[in-house]
Amino acid sequence: MGLLSSPKPHWQLNLSDGSTAAGDGLLSGPWRLLLLGDGSPTRHLESLTGKPVEIELIAMAPEPAGPRAGAPPPPEIVELDGPLLRRQVWLRCGDKTLAWAESWWNQSQADAYLQQRELPIWRSLTAKRAELFREVDGLALVAAPWLEQRFGLAGPFWSRHYRFFRGGKELTVIREVFSPALEHWLGPAKLCHDLQTQ
């Protein structure tokens, strides 16, 4: 299977000013912590479900050049040195698929850090207790038929994208989309009505 087309946003918010108050009025407290916090989503999912996160690799391939189907990549990928590789995965806990993610990497960085490609990125990057910094850059509501099919729920779905830094330099850009099934543990996302109807 090749790379899936990135889900298109119905609504999006740029957080480049570093503000995390953007979720106020849009999201409940637990969902703000999940989407705007700097913690590991892998750890969050494992803590919530009590089950280990399993990674299902969809594809890992060179970033296509020129026009593409679906949403454009986050603008922050211009900070990564080429050639770029894109990795897409499903994140499962038991029999539930709770998230989808894609990440962009410099080819040599991917070879260095993603040697065990079935591991969550967080585990790969912190295997030697190396320090990382995460900066959330954007929040969005996205939709795609293949997301609805896999999650078994109607969209749109909450999404975020962020960068990992190591030693002050951008290491990777990651976009994550979360299943509404997480409301079982987090409660309602409390999405504003005006965003639902756009």
mmCIF file of C-alpha atoms in Angstrom:
data_model
loop_
_atom_site.group_PDB
_atom_site.id
_atom_site.type_symbol
_atom_site.label_atom_id
_atom_site.label_comp_id
_atom_site.label_asym_id
_atom_site.label_seq_id
_atom_site.Cartn_x
_atom_site.Cartn_y
_atom_site.Cartn_z
ATOM 1 C CA MET A 1 0.000 0.000 0.000
ATOM 2 C CA GLY A 2 1.246 3.503 -0.808
ATOM 3 C CA LEU A 3 0.888 6.764 1.068
ATOM 4 C CA LEU A 4 -2.674 7.849 1.841
ATOM 5 C CA SER A 5 -3.816 11.340 0.828
ATOM 6 C CA SER A 6 -3.566 13.632 3.854
ATOM 7 C CA PRO A 7 -7.047 14.370 5.273
ATOM 8 C CA LYS A 8 -8.443 17.756 4.304
ATOM 9 C CA PRO A 9 -9.105 20.322 7.027
ATOM 10 C CA HIS A 10 -12.626 21.709 7.591
ATOM 11 C CA TRP A 11 -11.182 24.194 10.065
ATOM 12 C CA GLN A 12 -7.651 24.932 11.257
ATOM 13 C CA LEU A 13 -5.805 27.168 13.671
ATOM 14 C CA ASN A 14 -2.170 28.251 13.521
ATOM 15 C CA LEU A 15 -0.436 28.112 16.895
ATOM 16 C CA SER A 16 2.909 29.510 15.735
ATOM 17 C CA ASP A 17 2.780 32.185 18.443
ATOM 18 C CA GLY A 18 3.135 29.392 21.019
ATOM 19 C CA SER A 19 -0.298 30.044 22.544
ATOM 20 C CA THR A 20 -2.047 27.028 24.059
ATOM 21 C CA ALA A 21 -5.099 29.038 25.121
ATOM 22 C CA ALA A 22 -6.470 28.469 21.618
ATOM 23 C CA GLY A 23 -8.402 25.409 22.765
ATOM 24 C CA ASP A 24 -10.385 27.443 25.297
ATOM 25 C CA GLY A 25 -14.061 27.369 24.371
ATOM 26 C CA LEU A 26 -13.427 24.744 21.679
ATOM 27 C CA LEU A 27 -12.281 21.765 23.718
ATOM 28 C CA SER A 28 -12.852 20.266 27.134
ATOM 29 C CA GLY A 29 -9.896 20.181 29.511
ATOM 30 C CA PRO A 30 -8.905 16.541 28.842
ATOM 31 C CA TRP A 31 -8.957 17.094 25.074
ATOM 32 C CA ARG A 32 -6.895 20.284 25.434
ATOM 33 C CA LEU A 33 -4.301 18.286 27.358
ATOM 34 C CA LEU A 34 -4.214 15.613 24.653
ATOM 35 C CA LEU A 35 -4.049 17.982 21.682
ATOM 36 C CA LEU A 36 -2.108 20.961 23.015
ATOM 37 C CA GLY A 37 0.095 19.410 25.684
ATOM 38 C CA ASP A 38 3.709 18.431 25.090
ATOM 39 C CA GLY A 39 3.334 14.892 26.460
ATOM 40 C CA SER A 40 3.677 11.707 24.427
ATOM 41 C CA PRO A 41 0.396 10.640 22.760
ATOM 42 C CA THR A 42 1.670 7.060 22.896
ATOM 43 C CA ARG A 43 1.911 7.267 26.675
ATOM 44 C CA HIS A 44 -1.461 9.000 26.884
ATOM 45 C CA LEU A 45 -3.175 6.268 24.868
ATOM 46 C CA GLU A 46 -1.539 3.529 26.920
ATOM 47 C CA SER A 47 -2.465 5.237 30.192
ATOM 48 C CA LEU A 48 -6.070 5.732 29.105
ATOM 49 C CA THR A 49 -6.692 2.230 27.771
ATOM 50 C CA GLY A 50 -4.354 0.183 29.958
ATOM 51 C CA LYS A 51 -3.068 -1.514 26.788
ATOM 52 C CA PRO A 52 0.172 -1.086 24.836
ATOM 53 C CA VAL A 53 0.113 0.955 21.646
ATOM 54 C CA GLU A 54 0.739 -1.147 18.566
ATOM 55 C CA ILE A 55 1.944 0.521 15.386
ATOM 56 C CA GLU A 56 0.608 -0.583 12.019
ATOM 57 C CA LEU A 57 2.861 0.831 9.322
ATOM 58 C CA ILE A 58 0.897 2.024 6.284
ATOM 59 C CA ALA A 59 3.803 3.333 4.224
ATOM 60 C CA MET A 60 7.215 4.935 4.425
ATOM 61 C CA ALA A 61 8.154 6.534 1.137
ATOM 62 C CA PRO A 62 9.819 9.586 -0.412
ATOM 63 C CA GLU A 63 7.703 12.730 -0.148
ATOM 64 C CA PRO A 64 6.040 13.215 -3.557
ATOM 65 C CA ALA A 65 7.184 16.208 -5.576
ATOM 66 C CA GLY A 66 4.785 18.651 -7.193
ATOM 67 C CA PRO A 67 0.976 18.754 -6.850
ATOM 68 C CA ARG A 68 -0.612 16.095 -4.639
ATOM 69 C CA ALA A 69 -4.045 14.882 -3.647
ATOM 70 C CA GLY A 70 -5.319 15.750 -0.194
ATOM 71 C CA ALA A 71 -4.170 18.431 2.215
ATOM 72 C CA PRO A 72 -0.759 20.037 1.809
ATOM 73 C CA PRO A 73 1.909 19.131 4.348
ATOM 74 C CA PRO A 74 2.394 21.417 7.346
ATOM 75 C CA PRO A 75 4.396 24.517 6.335
ATOM 76 C CA GLU A 76 7.050 23.680 8.937
ATOM 77 C CA ILE A 77 8.470 20.901 6.741
ATOM 78 C CA VAL A 78 10.464 23.600 4.899
ATOM 79 C CA GLU A 79 12.701 23.631 7.984
ATOM 80 C CA LEU A 80 13.771 20.023 7.336
ATOM 81 C CA ASP A 81 16.694 19.282 5.039
ATOM 82 C CA GLY A 82 15.835 17.234 1.975
ATOM 83 C CA PRO A 83 15.406 14.704 0.584
ATOM 84 C CA LEU A 84 12.288 14.065 2.646
ATOM 85 C CA LEU A 85 10.636 10.811 3.608
ATOM 86 C CA ARG A 86 7.032 10.502 4.821
ATOM 87 C CA ARG A 87 5.863 7.800 7.238
ATOM 88 C CA GLN A 88 2.191 6.971 7.899
ATOM 89 C CA VAL A 89 0.875 4.685 10.651
ATOM 90 C CA TRP A 90 -2.225 3.587 12.536
ATOM 91 C CA LEU A 91 -2.020 3.514 16.339
ATOM 92 C CA ARG A 92 -3.992 0.700 17.956
ATOM 93 C CA CYS A 93 -4.675 -0.306 21.551
ATOM 94 C CA GLY A 94 -6.042 -3.827 21.550
ATOM 95 C CA ASP A 95 -8.675 -4.056 18.809
ATOM 96 C CA LYS A 96 -9.358 -0.303 18.728
ATOM 97 C CA THR A 97 -7.679 2.045 16.252
ATOM 98 C CA LEU A 98 -7.395 5.298 18.185
ATOM 99 C CA ALA A 99 -5.203 7.485 15.974
ATOM 100 C CA TRP A 100 -3.560 7.924 12.598
ATOM 101 C CA ALA A 101 -0.283 9.764 12.152
ATOM 102 C CA GLU A 102 2.079 10.895 9.445
ATOM 103 C CA SER A 103 5.547 12.326 9.863
ATOM 104 C CA TRP A 104 8.141 13.944 7.630
ATOM 105 C CA TRP A 105 11.845 13.220 7.992
ATOM 106 C CA ASN A 106 15.139 13.921 6.350
ATOM 107 C CA GLN A 107 16.110 10.601 4.735
ATOM 108 C CA SER A 108 19.323 10.144 6.735
ATOM 109 C CA GLN A 109 17.608 11.133 10.014
ATOM 110 C CA ALA A 110 14.886 8.547 9.355
ATOM 111 C CA ASP A 111 17.519 5.879 8.739
ATOM 112 C CA ALA A 112 19.237 6.816 12.001
ATOM 113 C CA TYR A 113 16.189 7.113 14.275
ATOM 114 C CA LEU A 114 13.576 4.765 12.813
ATOM 115 C CA GLN A 115 15.507 1.518 12.549
ATOM 116 C CA GLN A 116 12.678 -0.395 14.280
ATOM 117 C CA ARG A 117 9.797 0.934 12.221
ATOM 118 C CA GLU A 118 7.107 -0.931 14.164
ATOM 119 C CA LEU A 119 7.928 1.108 17.292
ATOM 120 C CA PRO A 120 6.144 4.381 18.145
ATOM 121 C CA ILE A 121 8.288 7.391 17.218
ATOM 122 C CA TRP A 122 8.511 8.483 20.854
ATOM 123 C CA ARG A 123 10.102 5.168 21.857
ATOM 124 C CA SER A 124 12.539 5.270 18.952
ATOM 125 C CA LEU A 125 13.650 8.817 19.715
ATOM 126 C CA THR A 126 14.020 8.338 23.474
ATOM 127 C CA ALA A 127 15.604 4.883 23.426
ATOM 128 C CA LYS A 128 18.905 6.334 24.670
ATOM 129 C CA ARG A 129 17.238 8.857 26.998
ATOM 130 C CA ALA A 130 18.055 11.679 24.605
ATOM 131 C CA GLU A 131 16.323 14.977 25.317
ATOM 132 C CA LEU A 132 13.594 16.150 22.951
ATOM 133 C CA PHE A 133 11.457 19.281 22.745
ATOM 134 C CA ARG A 134 7.966 19.207 21.230
ATOM 135 C CA GLU A 135 6.242 22.346 19.911
ATOM 136 C CA VAL A 136 2.584 22.159 18.823
ATOM 137 C CA ASP A 137 2.145 24.291 15.692
ATOM 138 C CA GLY A 138 -1.435 23.764 14.598
ATOM 139 C CA LEU A 139 -4.863 22.417 15.473
ATOM 140 C CA ALA A 140 -7.459 21.290 12.938
ATOM 141 C CA LEU A 141 -10.658 19.410 12.233
ATOM 142 C CA VAL A 142 -10.080 17.051 9.310
ATOM 143 C CA ALA A 143 -12.041 14.518 7.305
ATOM 144 C CA ALA A 144 -11.384 11.654 4.918
ATOM 145 C CA PRO A 145 -13.551 8.645 3.973
ATOM 146 C CA TRP A 146 -10.744 6.216 4.822
ATOM 147 C CA LEU A 147 -10.506 7.693 8.352
ATOM 148 C CA GLU A 148 -14.244 7.189 8.890
ATOM 149 C CA GLN A 149 -13.979 3.625 7.606
ATOM 150 C CA ARG A 150 -11.077 2.709 9.889
ATOM 151 C CA PHE A 151 -12.336 4.543 13.001
ATOM 152 C CA GLY A 152 -15.893 3.289 12.401
ATOM 153 C CA LEU A 153 -17.189 6.756 13.270
ATOM 154 C CA ALA A 154 -18.233 9.860 11.365
ATOM 155 C CA GLY A 155 -15.876 12.840 11.105
ATOM 156 C CA PRO A 156 -14.618 15.441 11.195
ATOM 157 C CA PHE A 157 -11.809 14.451 13.561
ATOM 158 C CA TRP A 158 -9.517 16.450 15.806
ATOM 159 C CA SER A 159 -5.990 16.750 14.504
ATOM 160 C CA ARG A 160 -2.786 18.520 15.456
ATOM 161 C CA HIS A 161 0.676 18.917 14.011
ATOM 162 C CA TYR A 162 3.919 19.613 15.812
ATOM 163 C CA ARG A 163 7.689 19.509 15.543
ATOM 164 C CA PHE A 164 10.276 17.597 17.506
ATOM 165 C CA PHE A 165 13.529 19.418 18.158
ATOM 166 C CA ARG A 166 16.822 17.924 19.256
ATOM 167 C CA GLY A 167 19.745 20.173 20.112
ATOM 168 C CA GLY A 168 17.747 23.212 18.959
ATOM 169 C CA LYS A 169 17.275 21.838 15.421
ATOM 170 C CA GLU A 170 14.053 20.554 13.845
ATOM 171 C CA LEU A 171 14.125 16.763 13.700
ATOM 172 C CA THR A 172 10.682 15.845 12.340
ATOM 173 C CA VAL A 173 7.207 17.270 11.680
ATOM 174 C CA ILE A 174 4.280 15.098 12.792
ATOM 175 C CA ARG A 175 0.546 15.274 12.084
ATOM 176 C CA GLU A 176 -1.850 13.195 14.215
ATOM 177 C CA VAL A 177 -5.585 12.554 13.891
ATOM 178 C CA PHE A 178 -7.525 11.148 16.861
ATOM 179 C CA SER A 179 -10.589 8.916 16.898
ATOM 180 C CA PRO A 180 -13.734 10.155 18.688
ATOM 181 C CA ALA A 181 -13.654 6.755 20.439
ATOM 182 C CA LEU A 182 -11.311 8.479 22.902
ATOM 183 C CA GLU A 183 -14.402 10.188 24.340
ATOM 184 C CA HIS A 184 -14.968 6.901 26.189
ATOM 185 C CA TRP A 185 -12.031 7.869 28.433
ATOM 186 C CA LEU A 186 -11.767 11.645 27.967
ATOM 187 C CA GLY A 187 -15.431 12.600 27.842
ATOM 188 C CA PRO A 188 -16.943 14.784 25.107
ATOM 189 C CA ALA A 189 -14.562 17.012 23.201
ATOM 190 C CA LYS A 190 -17.195 19.791 23.519
ATOM 191 C CA LEU A 191 -16.728 20.971 19.966
ATOM 192 C CA CYS A 192 -18.216 24.400 19.280
ATOM 193 C CA HIS A 193 -21.376 24.230 17.178
ATOM 194 C CA ASP A 194 -20.114 26.776 14.636
ATOM 195 C CA LEU A 195 -17.117 24.552 13.835
ATOM 196 C CA GLN A 196 -19.290 21.449 13.465
ATOM 197 C CA THR A 197 -21.449 23.103 10.847
ATOM 198 C CA GLN A 198 -18.716 24.659 8.698
#
